[in-house]
Coordinates of C-alpha atoms and ligand atoms in Angstrom, one line a residue:
X19 CA 6.2 -13.1 -2.8
X20 CA 3.1 -12.4 -5.2
X21 CA 1.7 -14.6 -7.7
X22 CA -0.6 -13.4 -10.6
X23 CA -2.0 -16.5 -11.4
X24 CA -4.7 -15.1 -13.6
X25 CA -3.9 -11.6 -13.8
X26 CA -5.9 -10.3 -16.3
X27 CA -9.9 -9.8 -17.7
X28 CA -10.5 -13.1 -16.1
X29 CA -9.6 -12.5 -12.6
X30 CA -10.9 -9.8 -12.5
X31 CA -14.3 -10.6 -13.6
X32 CA -14.0 -13.9 -11.5
X33 CA -13.3 -11.6 -8.1
X34 CA -15.7 -8.7 -9.1
X35 CA -18.1 -11.8 -9.3
X36 CA -17.2 -13.0 -6.0
X37 CA -17.2 -9.5 -4.3
X38 CA -20.8 -8.6 -5.5
X39 CA -22.2 -11.7 -4.7
X40 CA -20.7 -11.3 -1.3
X41 CA -19.1 -15.0 -2.2
X42 CA -16.4 -15.7 0.4
X43 CA -14.6 -19.5 0.2
X44 CA -12.6 -18.8 3.2
X45 CA -13.4 -19.3 6.7
X46 CA -11.8 -18.2 10.1
X47 CA -11.8 -19.1 13.4
X48 CA -7.5 -19.3 14.0
X49 CA -4.9 -21.7 13.5
X50 CA -6.3 -24.5 11.8
X51 CA -9.4 -22.7 10.8
X52 CA -8.9 -22.0 6.9
X53 CA -7.0 -23.9 3.9
X54 CA -5.1 -23.3 1.2
X55 CA -7.4 -23.3 -1.9
X56 CA -10.7 -22.0 0.5
X57 CA -11.8 -24.8 1.8
X58 CA -13.0 -25.2 5.4
X59 CA -10.6 -27.6 7.6
X60 CA -12.9 -27.3 11.1
X61 CA -15.8 -25.5 12.3
X62 CA -14.9 -21.2 13.4
X63 CA -15.2 -20.8 16.5
X64 CA -15.7 -17.6 17.8
X65 CA -14.7 -15.7 20.9
X66 CA -15.9 -13.5 23.5
X67 CA -17.5 -10.1 22.6
X68 CA -15.3 -7.7 24.4
X69 CA -11.9 -9.4 23.9
X70 CA -8.5 -7.8 23.2
X71 CA -8.0 -7.3 19.5
X72 CA -3.7 -6.2 18.9
X73 CA -3.3 -4.4 16.2
X74 CA 0.4 -3.9 15.4
X75 CA 1.0 -0.6 12.9
X76 CA 5.0 0.0 11.9
X77 CA 6.8 3.3 12.2
X78 CA 4.4 6.6 10.8
X79 CA 6.5 6.6 7.3
X80 CA 3.0 7.9 5.9
X81 CA -0.2 9.9 7.2
X82 CA -2.0 6.4 6.3
X83 CA -0.6 4.9 8.9
X84 CA -1.2 7.6 11.4
X85 CA -4.8 7.8 10.8
X86 CA -4.9 4.3 11.2
X87 CA -4.4 4.2 14.5
X88 CA -6.5 6.6 15.4
X89 CA -9.5 4.8 13.3
X90 CA -8.8 1.3 14.6
X91 CA -8.9 2.1 18.7
X92 CA -12.3 3.9 18.1
X93 CA -14.2 1.5 15.9
X94 CA -12.8 -1.4 17.5
X95 CA -14.1 0.5 20.8
X96 CA -17.2 0.7 19.0
X97 CA -18.1 -2.5 18.2
X98 CA -17.5 -3.6 22.0
X99 CA -14.3 -5.0 21.6
X100 CA -10.5 -4.0 23.5
X101 CA -8.3 -1.8 21.0
X102 CA -4.7 -2.7 22.1
X103 CA -2.8 -0.4 19.7
X104 CA 1.0 -0.5 19.2
X105 CA 3.3 1.9 17.0
X106 CA 7.1 0.6 16.2
X107 CA 8.7 3.4 17.4
X108 CA 11.0 4.6 14.8
X109 CA 14.2 3.6 15.4
X110 CA 15.3 -0.3 16.1
X111 CA 11.2 -0.7 15.0
X112 CA 11.8 -4.9 13.5
X113 CA 12.4 -5.7 17.4
X114 CA 10.3 -3.5 18.8
X115 CA 7.2 -4.5 17.1
X116 CA 8.0 -8.4 17.8
X117 CA 7.7 -7.3 21.6
X118 CA 4.7 -5.5 20.7
X119 CA 3.1 -8.4 18.7
X120 CA 4.7 -11.5 21.3
X121 CA 3.0 -9.3 24.1
X122 CA 0.1 -9.3 22.1
X123 CA 0.1 -12.7 22.3
X124 CA 0.4 -13.2 26.1
X125 CA -2.2 -10.4 27.0
X126 CA -4.8 -13.1 25.6
X127 CA -5.8 -10.9 22.3
X128 CA -8.0 -13.0 20.0
X129 CA -7.5 -11.6 16.8
X130 CA -3.7 -9.9 16.0
X131 CA -3.8 -7.0 13.0
X132 CA -0.7 -5.8 11.8
X133 CA 0.9 -3.6 9.8
X134 CA 4.4 -5.6 9.4
X135 CA 7.4 -3.1 9.2
X136 CA 9.1 -6.0 7.5
X137 CA 6.9 -8.7 6.9
X138 CA 10.0 -11.0 6.3
X139 CA 10.7 -10.8 10.0
X140 CA 7.6 -12.1 12.3
X141 CA 7.0 -15.7 11.4
X142 CA 7.9 -16.2 15.2
X143 CA 5.8 -14.1 16.5
X144 CA 2.5 -14.8 14.3
X145 CA 3.2 -19.2 15.2
X146 CA 3.0 -17.7 18.8
X147 CA -0.6 -16.5 18.0
X148 CA -1.2 -19.3 16.4
X149 CA -0.3 -21.3 19.5
X150 CA -2.3 -19.3 21.7
X151 CA -5.6 -19.7 19.3
X152 CA -5.5 -15.8 17.8
X153 CA -6.5 -15.3 14.4
X154 CA -3.7 -13.0 12.3
X155 CA -4.7 -10.6 10.4
X156 CA -2.2 -8.7 7.8
X157 CA -2.9 -5.2 7.2
X158 CA -2.4 -3.3 4.1
X159 CA 1.6 -4.6 4.1
X160 CA 1.6 -8.9 3.4
X161 CA 3.3 -10.9 6.1
X162 CA 5.9 -13.5 4.5
X163 CA 7.2 -17.1 4.8
X164 CA 4.7 -18.2 7.4
X165 CA 1.5 -19.8 6.9
X166 CA 0.3 -19.2 9.9
X167 CA -1.1 -15.7 8.7
X168 CA -4.6 -16.3 8.2
X169 CA -5.9 -13.2 6.0
X170 CA -4.9 -10.2 4.4
X171 CA -7.0 -6.8 4.1
X172 CA -5.6 -3.8 2.1
X173 CA -6.2 -2.4 -1.4
X174 CA -5.0 -4.2 -4.3
X175 CA -1.5 -2.9 -4.2
X176 CA 0.0 -4.7 -8.0
X177 CA -3.3 -2.2 -9.5
X178 CA -1.7 0.4 -7.2
X179 CA 1.5 -0.2 -9.5
X180 CA -0.7 -0.2 -12.5
X181 CA -2.4 2.9 -11.8
X182 CA 0.8 4.6 -11.5
X183 CA 2.6 3.4 -14.4
X184 CA -0.4 4.3 -16.5
X185 CA -0.6 7.9 -15.1
X186 CA 3.5 8.8 -15.6
X187 CA 2.4 8.1 -19.4
X188 CA -1.1 10.2 -19.5
X189 CA 1.1 12.8 -17.8
X190 CA 3.6 13.0 -20.3
X191 CA 1.3 13.1 -22.8
X192 CA -0.6 15.8 -21.2
X193 CA 2.5 17.7 -19.7
X194 CA 5.7 17.3 -21.2
X195 CA 5.5 19.5 -23.9
X196 CA 7.3 17.4 -26.5
X197 CA 6.7 14.4 -28.3
X198 CA 8.4 11.2 -27.8
X199 CA 11.5 10.0 -26.5
X200 CA 10.6 10.6 -22.6
X201 CA 13.2 11.2 -20.4
X202 CA 11.9 9.2 -17.2
X203 CA 13.8 8.4 -13.5
X204 CA 12.2 5.1 -11.3
X205 CA 11.8 5.0 -7.7
X206 CA 10.9 2.6 -5.5
X207 CA 9.6 2.1 -1.7
X208 CA 11.4 0.1 1.3
X209 CA 13.1 -2.9 0.5
X210 CA 11.8 -4.5 3.5
X211 CA 8.4 -3.8 2.9
X212 CA 6.7 -6.5 1.0
X213 CA 4.4 -4.0 -0.7
X214 CA 7.5 -2.0 -2.3
X215 CA 8.2 -4.8 -5.3
X216 CA 4.2 -5.1 -5.6
X217 CA 4.3 -1.4 -6.7
X218 CA 7.3 -1.4 -8.4
X219 CA 5.6 -4.8 -10.5
X220 CA 2.8 -3.2 -11.6
X221 CA 4.1 0.0 -13.1
X222 CA 6.7 -1.9 -14.8
X223 CA 3.9 -4.5 -16.6
X224 CA 2.8 -1.0 -17.5
X225 CA 6.2 1.0 -18.2
X226 CA 8.7 -1.7 -19.1
X227 CA 6.7 -2.0 -23.1
X228 CA 7.3 2.0 -23.4
X229 CA 11.1 1.3 -22.3
X230 CA 11.8 -1.0 -24.7
X231 CA 10.3 0.8 -27.6
X232 CA 11.9 3.8 -27.1
X233 CA 8.8 5.7 -26.2
X234 CA 10.8 6.6 -22.6
X235 CA 14.3 6.8 -21.8
X236 CA 15.5 6.0 -18.6
X237 CA 18.3 8.2 -18.2
X238 CA 20.4 7.4 -15.3
X239 CA 19.9 3.5 -16.6
X240 CA 18.6 2.7 -12.9
X241 CA 15.5 0.2 -13.6
X242 CA 16.3 -2.6 -10.9
X243 CA 14.4 -2.6 -8.3
X244 CA 18.2 -3.1 -6.1
X245 CA 18.9 0.4 -7.9
X246 CA 15.3 2.4 -7.2
X247 CA 15.1 1.3 -3.7
X248 CA 13.9 3.9 -0.7
X249 CA 15.2 2.3 2.7
X250 CA 12.8 3.2 4.7
X251 CA 10.5 5.0 3.0
X252 CA 12.4 8.2 3.6
X253 CA 12.3 11.3 1.8
X254 CA 15.8 12.6 2.7
X255 CA 17.0 9.6 1.2
X256 CA 14.7 10.1 -2.0
X257 CA 15.6 13.3 -1.9
X258 CA 19.3 12.2 -2.2
X259 CA 19.0 9.5 -5.1
X260 CA 17.3 12.1 -6.8
X261 CA 19.9 14.8 -6.4
X262 CA 22.6 12.6 -7.7
X263 CA 20.9 11.4 -10.7
X264 CA 20.4 15.2 -11.7
X265 CA 23.9 15.6 -10.8
X266 CA 25.1 12.6 -12.7
X267 CA 23.1 12.4 -15.8
X268 CA 20.9 15.7 -16.7
X269 CA 23.2 18.4 -17.1
X270 CA 21.1 20.6 -19.2
X271 CA 19.1 18.3 -20.2
X272 CA 15.5 17.8 -18.8
X273 CA 13.5 15.2 -17.0
X274 CA 9.9 14.8 -18.1
X275 CA 9.1 12.6 -15.6
X276 CA 9.6 10.9 -13.0
X277 CA 7.8 7.4 -10.9
X278 CA 7.4 8.0 -7.5
X279 CA 5.2 4.9 -5.1
X280 CA 4.1 7.5 -3.1
X281 CA 3.4 11.0 -1.7
X282 CA 6.1 11.7 0.8
X283 CA 8.5 10.3 -1.8
X284 CA 6.8 12.3 -4.4
X285 CA 7.3 16.2 -2.7
X286 CA 11.0 15.2 -2.0
X287 CA 11.6 14.5 -5.8
X288 CA 9.6 17.6 -6.8
X289 CA 11.9 19.7 -3.8
X290 CA 15.0 17.6 -5.5
X291 CA 14.4 19.0 -9.0
X292 CA 13.3 22.9 -8.1
X293 CA 16.6 23.0 -6.2
X294 CA 18.0 22.0 -9.0
X295 CA 16.1 24.9 -11.1
X296 CA 15.5 22.2 -13.4
X297 CA 11.4 22.4 -14.5
X298 CA 9.0 20.2 -12.9
X299 CA 8.4 16.7 -14.3
X300 CA 5.3 14.7 -14.1
X301 CA 5.4 12.8 -10.9
X302 CA 3.2 10.2 -9.6
X303 CA 2.3 9.3 -6.0
X304 CA -0.2 7.4 -3.7
X305 CA -1.8 8.0 -0.3
X306 CA -3.3 11.5 -0.8
X307 CA -1.9 13.1 1.7
X308 CA -3.3 16.5 2.2
X309 CA 0.0 18.3 1.1
X310 CA 0.5 16.5 -2.2
X311 CA -3.4 16.8 -3.1
X312 CA -2.5 20.5 -2.4
X313 CA 0.3 20.5 -4.8
X314 CA -1.7 18.6 -7.3
X315 CA -4.3 21.6 -7.2
X316 CA -1.7 23.8 -7.8
X317 CA -0.5 22.2 -10.9
X318 CA 2.7 20.2 -9.3
X319 CA 2.4 16.8 -8.5
X320 CA 0.6 15.1 -11.2
X321 CA -1.2 12.4 -9.7
X322 CA -1.5 10.4 -6.3
X323 CA -3.8 7.2 -5.0
X324 CA -6.8 8.0 -3.1
X325 CA -6.5 4.4 -0.9
X326 CA -9.4 6.0 1.5
X327 CA -7.9 4.2 4.7
X328 CA -11.5 4.6 6.4
X329 CA -12.6 2.1 4.3
X330 CA -9.9 -0.7 4.7
X331 CA -9.9 -0.1 9.0
X332 CA -13.6 -0.7 8.5
X333 CA -13.0 -4.0 6.3
X334 CA -10.7 -5.0 9.1
X335 CA -12.9 -4.6 12.0
X336 CA -16.2 -6.0 9.9
X337 CA -13.5 -9.1 9.1
X338 CA -12.8 -9.1 13.7
X339 CA -16.4 -9.1 13.6
X340 CA -17.0 -12.3 11.8
X341 CA -14.4 -13.9 13.9
X342 CA -15.7 -13.1 16.9
X343 CA -19.6 -14.2 15.6
X344 CA -17.7 -17.5 14.0
X345 CA -19.1 -16.4 11.1
X346 CA -17.7 -16.9 7.9
X347 CA -15.2 -14.3 7.0
X348 CA -15.4 -12.5 3.9
X349 CA -12.8 -12.4 1.1
X350 CA -12.8 -11.8 -2.1
X351 CA -9.1 -13.1 -3.4
X352 CA -8.0 -16.3 -3.2
X353 CA -5.5 -16.5 -6.1
X354 CA -3.5 -13.0 -6.4
X355 CA -1.3 -13.0 -3.0
X356 CA 1.2 -15.8 -2.4
X357 CA 3.2 -15.0 0.5
X358 CA 5.9 -18.3 -0.2
X359 CA 4.5 -20.6 1.8
X360 CA 0.7 -20.1 1.0
X361 CA -1.8 -18.2 -1.3
X362 CA -3.2 -15.9 1.9
X363 CA -7.1 -15.4 1.5
X364 CA -7.5 -11.3 1.0
X365 CA -10.1 -9.3 0.8
X366 CA -8.8 -6.6 -1.6
X367 CA -10.5 -2.7 -2.2
X368 CA -10.4 -1.1 -5.2
X369 CA -7.5 1.8 -5.4
X370 CA -8.6 4.8 -7.1
X371 CA -6.0 7.4 -9.7
X372 CA -6.5 10.6 -8.4
X373 CA -5.6 13.7 -10.6
X374 CA -6.4 17.4 -10.5
X375 CA -9.4 16.9 -13.4
X376 CA -11.2 14.1 -11.5
X377 CA -10.4 15.0 -7.4
X378 CA -13.6 16.2 -6.3
X379 CA -15.1 13.4 -7.9
X380 CA -12.5 11.0 -6.6
X381 CA -12.6 12.5 -2.7
X382 CA -16.8 12.6 -2.9
X383 CA -16.6 10.7 0.5
X384 CA -13.5 12.4 1.4
X385 CA -15.0 15.6 3.2
X386 CA -11.5 16.8 4.4
X387 CA -10.0 16.3 1.2
X388 CA -12.8 17.5 -0.7
X389 CA -13.0 20.4 1.2
X390 CA -9.7 21.1 -0.3
X391 CA -10.1 20.0 -3.5
X392 CA -13.0 22.7 -3.5
X393 CA -10.8 25.8 -2.5
X394 CA -8.7 25.6 -6.0
X395 CA -11.8 25.1 -7.6
Ligands
BGC423 C1 2.4 1.5 2.4 C2 1.8 2.7 1.4 C3 3.0 3.9 2.1 C4 3.9 3.2 2.2 C5 4.7 3.9 3.2 C6 3.3 1.2 2.2 O1 2.8 -0.2 2.4 O2 1.0 0.4 1.1 O3 0.5 3.5 0.9 O4 2.6 4.9 1.4 O5 4.0 1.9 2.8 O6 4.1 4.4 4.5

């Protein structure tokens, strides 16, 4: 699903140089507008100003999705487009999202931006979009096993995982109160979200060597992504799994750290440990949700990730503008995100790790979070 052809310094430097130079090696234009490997196959067509742009978002499993809907509606209207923003409901989510995308195609949307509920189950709809001449942009989550996805715009989710893994190690050193070995547990996201494996693989790249050398001990023995998964990204599922691990494995032992893929799950894991009457471990997170930023400032949750939704939406709308005018679409990575059929030209933004120590700096451009941080300083 995701290929790291050039993972490491060379790839990152190359991507950085391209980004700095504003280089783009791909062109837009809907079906047939791009080809694998970065060359142009036909002149981009452009489309009328004021066209309808579809935005299909998944169910609201974290605050970032709620915010994205509002920012897309406002930002697209401001840029002169007609915005058709839809959320998949919490039940029958996949089928409902498929219907929503199909309706956008029928309604003549020129670009369809998709935050997939299940990135493996949208090939029929994105194919239909292409046949109707629309461009498909995968937003935050990759759409898999189809060549009918033109672009991917996201924070570098593999890097998110690496940052989480490193934060867990740093937090243990700072807070565990004893030298290694440390008892840790691992959580991953929902198996139907392509990002879940990307986050987990990034984190395990950092953590696996420390498990191998005995610095970290996964006391439950549950290290496989199938065992660590959290269906639907639901807090209650993470809490239930943590409850059961504590009961089966920890007795009078202490859990020193937990890899959590996002803030919603981090808070559920912390609740589980607190209810068991044990000391709160070092717990990672992601999304900079308000309750987690407060928890970090209170010294409870250890870390989160700032993936500023405003920047991601802004970049997506910029791409729509470029497509409308028939201009080159900016991408800064054409190598990393393989969806099983093609390497999808991507615009990747840089995620930032946030702990109590750097929160003020990390949220310097996020006024509502900066406000919270200041209340604790
Ligand atoms: C997003 C995360 C989010 C998770 C659950 C993922 O695809 O990248 O930011 O925490 O979905 O909503």
